[in-house]
Amino acid sequence: MKTWRVIDLIEWTAKYFERHEIPTPRLDAELLLGYILQKSRLQLYLHFEMPVFHEGLSQFRTLIKKRAARMPVSYLTNHKEFLSLDFYVNQHVLIPRPETEVLVETVLQQQQGQCRFVDIGTGSGAIAISLAYHRPDWEAVATDVGTEILEVAQKNAAAHNCADRLTFLQGDLFDPLGELSNPRFDWIASNPPYVSTEEAATLSPDVRKHEPEIALFAGSDGLSIIRRIVADAPKFLNLHGKLILEIGYNQSPAVQDLIKSHPSYTDYQVIKDYSGIERIIVAGV
Ligand code: SAM
Ligand code: GLN
């Protein structure tokens, strides 16, 4: 019987993924094998000649089949790095995206001193937890629609030692804030669902087949949730408070119009992501 070494498995799997049109075949092969063997990619390179035996092989085979069916690597390994922090993820939550790091960095740059914020649609908790992690004197509320989603966020909050400063509430957008003694915040942050139903066919199969629909889609123009957030946010902001939103690649003009036509907003600012796309809007009251 053939003995499979680390290098053989990586090379075989990379070719197999290539035939299945996986965008980053070798990287994914290394990440999945590293996950099974509990080794970093560097450690794998240092152990290229190491044989992999029965149990490891069969676990690896299962993951390879799922990846070929376009299950994202992060769901297979239950892990995604966001702003250098390790987040647990499963199929109840969106895998945090690099664009969203720009949102977090913007709040960190613009807010001096103490602050209380809310993250609407927290998912894995990426926004709320990375802000709380970097600013130990900040407090926050984080909301989402489902218990399984909030369980993921709470697990991540505990892992990053900020569970005591975060309150997780379940419900539709601002509804759960009604139960708080103080429902006003210095910042409202959200990366809401903003993909239009028409765009579904243009999403990569990884996203379309495996990420939660409720995290992605927002009606025929992708603005159904953003419209409600822009309309209601001022009621939950302190004087000089700010709303910060992540938006779709082509939504900047429409969202600017929503803000300009709402009497409570006094100013706004548009910020580009790493690809030069207008991705983040900050609006002040
Ligand atoms: N904040 C996370 C991030 O940036 O990675 C997740 C963002 S994901 C694009 C949108 C999140 O909003 C999902 O977790 C989804 O469950 C939640 N969501 C969708 N509709 C909602 C609603 N009506 N009220 C509250 N949360 C909602
Ligand atoms: N940026 C996500 C994508 O690539 C969409 C996330 C969202 O709707 N907020 O599909």
Tab-separated table of N, CA and C and ligand atoms in Angstrom, residues 82 92-97 100 119-127 143-146 149 171-173 191-194 214-216 225 228 246, ligand 1:
chain	number	residue	atom	x	y	z
A	82	PHE	N	-9.563	37.923	11.693
A	82	PHE	CA	-10.123	39.246	11.400
A	82	PHE	C	-9.344	40.239	12.234
A	92	HIS	N	-23.814	29.241	10.643
A	92	HIS	CA	-24.847	30.189	11.065
A	92	HIS	C	-24.412	31.632	10.836
A	93	VAL	N	-23.099	31.848	10.652
A	93	VAL	CA	-22.618	33.235	10.548
A	93	VAL	C	-21.829	33.473	9.263
A	94	LEU	N	-21.883	34.711	8.781
A	94	LEU	CA	-21.043	35.125	7.655
A	94	LEU	C	-19.573	35.020	8.068
A	95	ILE	N	-18.728	34.607	7.152
A	95	ILE	CA	-17.283	34.620	7.398
A	95	ILE	C	-16.825	36.078	7.302
A	96	PRO	N	-16.232	36.640	8.364
A	96	PRO	CA	-15.860	38.058	8.326
A	96	PRO	C	-14.951	38.367	7.136
A	97	ARG	N	-15.186	39.556	6.531
A	97	ARG	CA	-14.470	39.947	5.313
A	97	ARG	C	-13.451	41.045	5.611
A	100	THR	N	-14.619	44.695	6.034
A	100	THR	CA	-15.205	45.075	7.319
A	100	THR	C	-14.122	45.550	8.293
A	119	ASP	N	-23.587	47.189	17.763
A	119	ASP	CA	-23.299	46.524	16.478
A	119	ASP	C	-24.579	45.787	16.076
A	120	ILE	N	-25.198	46.267	14.984
A	120	ILE	CA	-26.464	45.672	14.540
A	120	ILE	C	-26.165	44.562	13.517
A	121	GLY	N	-26.605	43.356	13.804
A	121	GLY	CA	-26.316	42.220	12.912
A	121	GLY	C	-24.886	41.755	13.122
A	122	THR	N	-24.579	41.354	14.343
A	122	THR	CA	-23.175	41.120	14.731
A	122	THR	C	-22.583	39.844	14.146
A	123	GLY	N	-23.406	38.869	13.785
A	123	GLY	CA	-22.877	37.626	13.192
A	123	GLY	C	-21.884	36.947	14.120
A	124	SER	N	-20.651	36.742	13.624
A	124	SER	CA	-19.591	36.129	14.443
A	124	SER	C	-19.154	37.036	15.588
A	125	GLY	N	-19.593	38.306	15.552
A	125	GLY	CA	-19.156	39.277	16.554
A	125	GLY	C	-17.932	40.063	16.104
A	126	ALA	N	-17.531	39.884	14.837
A	126	ALA	CA	-16.270	40.466	14.348
A	126	ALA	C	-16.131	41.954	14.688
A	127	ILE	N	-17.180	42.743	14.403
A	127	ILE	CA	-17.072	44.190	14.621
A	127	ILE	C	-17.041	44.509	16.119
A	143	THR	N	-26.398	42.892	18.429
A	143	THR	CA	-27.686	42.234	18.182
A	143	THR	C	-27.608	41.338	16.945
A	144	ASP	N	-28.489	40.362	16.918
A	144	ASP	CA	-28.700	39.586	15.685
A	144	ASP	C	-30.026	38.852	15.826
A	145	VAL	N	-30.421	38.175	14.731
A	145	VAL	CA	-31.771	37.610	14.699
A	145	VAL	C	-31.902	36.230	15.342
A	146	GLY	N	-30.833	35.444	15.410
A	146	GLY	CA	-31.030	34.050	15.843
A	146	GLY	C	-30.162	33.651	17.017
A	149	ILE	N	-26.751	32.169	16.038
A	149	ILE	CA	-25.808	33.214	15.618
A	149	ILE	C	-25.181	33.853	16.859
A	171	GLY	N	-33.085	39.968	18.100
A	171	GLY	CA	-34.276	40.596	17.553
A	171	GLY	C	-33.995	41.342	16.269
A	172	ASP	N	-35.051	41.928	15.729
A	172	ASP	CA	-35.005	42.617	14.453
A	172	ASP	C	-34.402	44.020	14.616
A	173	LEU	N	-33.320	44.283	13.935
A	173	LEU	CA	-32.625	45.590	13.939
A	173	LEU	C	-32.654	46.274	15.312
A	191	ASN	N	-22.613	46.050	9.562
A	191	ASN	CA	-22.369	45.490	8.229
A	191	ASN	C	-23.610	44.662	7.936
A	192	PRO	N	-24.634	45.317	7.387
A	192	PRO	CA	-25.916	44.629	7.224
A	192	PRO	C	-25.905	43.780	5.952
A	193	PRO	N	-26.908	42.922	5.770
A	193	PRO	CA	-27.036	42.278	4.471
A	193	PRO	C	-27.296	43.369	3.431
A	194	TYR	N	-26.590	43.308	2.269
A	194	TYR	CA	-26.805	44.358	1.261
A	194	TYR	C	-26.735	43.852	-0.177
A	214	ILE	N	-29.658	34.996	5.175
A	214	ILE	CA	-30.096	36.145	5.981
A	214	ILE	C	-28.953	37.138	6.193
A	215	ALA	N	-27.716	36.666	6.060
A	215	ALA	CA	-26.561	37.555	6.229
A	215	ALA	C	-26.249	38.320	4.946
A	216	LEU	N	-26.763	37.846	3.809
A	216	LEU	CA	-26.355	38.399	2.515
A	216	LEU	C	-27.404	39.293	1.868
A	225	ILE	N	-32.551	46.623	4.108
A	225	ILE	CA	-32.140	46.741	5.516
A	225	ILE	C	-31.447	48.085	5.757
A	228	ARG	N	-33.845	50.910	6.337
A	228	ARG	CA	-34.437	50.940	7.686
A	228	ARG	C	-33.419	51.423	8.719
A	246	GLU	N	-21.308	49.468	6.492
A	246	GLU	CA	-20.685	48.897	5.294
A	246	GLU	C	-21.778	48.779	4.237
B	1	SAM	N1	-21.246	41.797	11.524
B	1	SAM	C1	-20.815	40.535	10.941
B	1	SAM	C2	-19.610	40.769	10.050
B	1	SAM	O1	-19.367	41.921	9.691
B	1	SAM	O2	-18.902	39.813	9.722
B	1	SAM	C3	-21.943	39.871	10.159
B	1	SAM	C4	-22.433	40.697	9.004
B	1	SAM	S1	-23.608	39.868	7.954
B	1	SAM	C5	-23.298	40.685	6.432
B	1	SAM	C6	-25.193	40.561	8.428
B	1	SAM	C7	-25.729	40.078	9.755
B	1	SAM	O3	-26.989	40.742	9.981
B	1	SAM	C8	-26.028	38.598	9.822
B	1	SAM	O4	-25.423	38.045	10.973
B	1	SAM	C9	-27.536	38.499	9.894
B	1	SAM	O5	-28.007	37.416	10.673
B	1	SAM	C10	-27.907	39.824	10.522
B	1	SAM	N2	-29.264	40.291	10.191
B	1	SAM	C11	-29.938	40.140	9.032
B	1	SAM	N3	-31.156	40.705	9.120
B	1	SAM	C12	-31.249	41.236	10.370
B	1	SAM	C13	-32.278	41.950	11.061
B	1	SAM	N4	-33.438	42.238	10.495
B	1	SAM	N5	-32.027	42.325	12.343
B	1	SAM	C14	-30.841	42.049	12.938
B	1	SAM	N6	-29.835	41.385	12.321
B	1	SAM	C15	-30.029	40.980	11.056
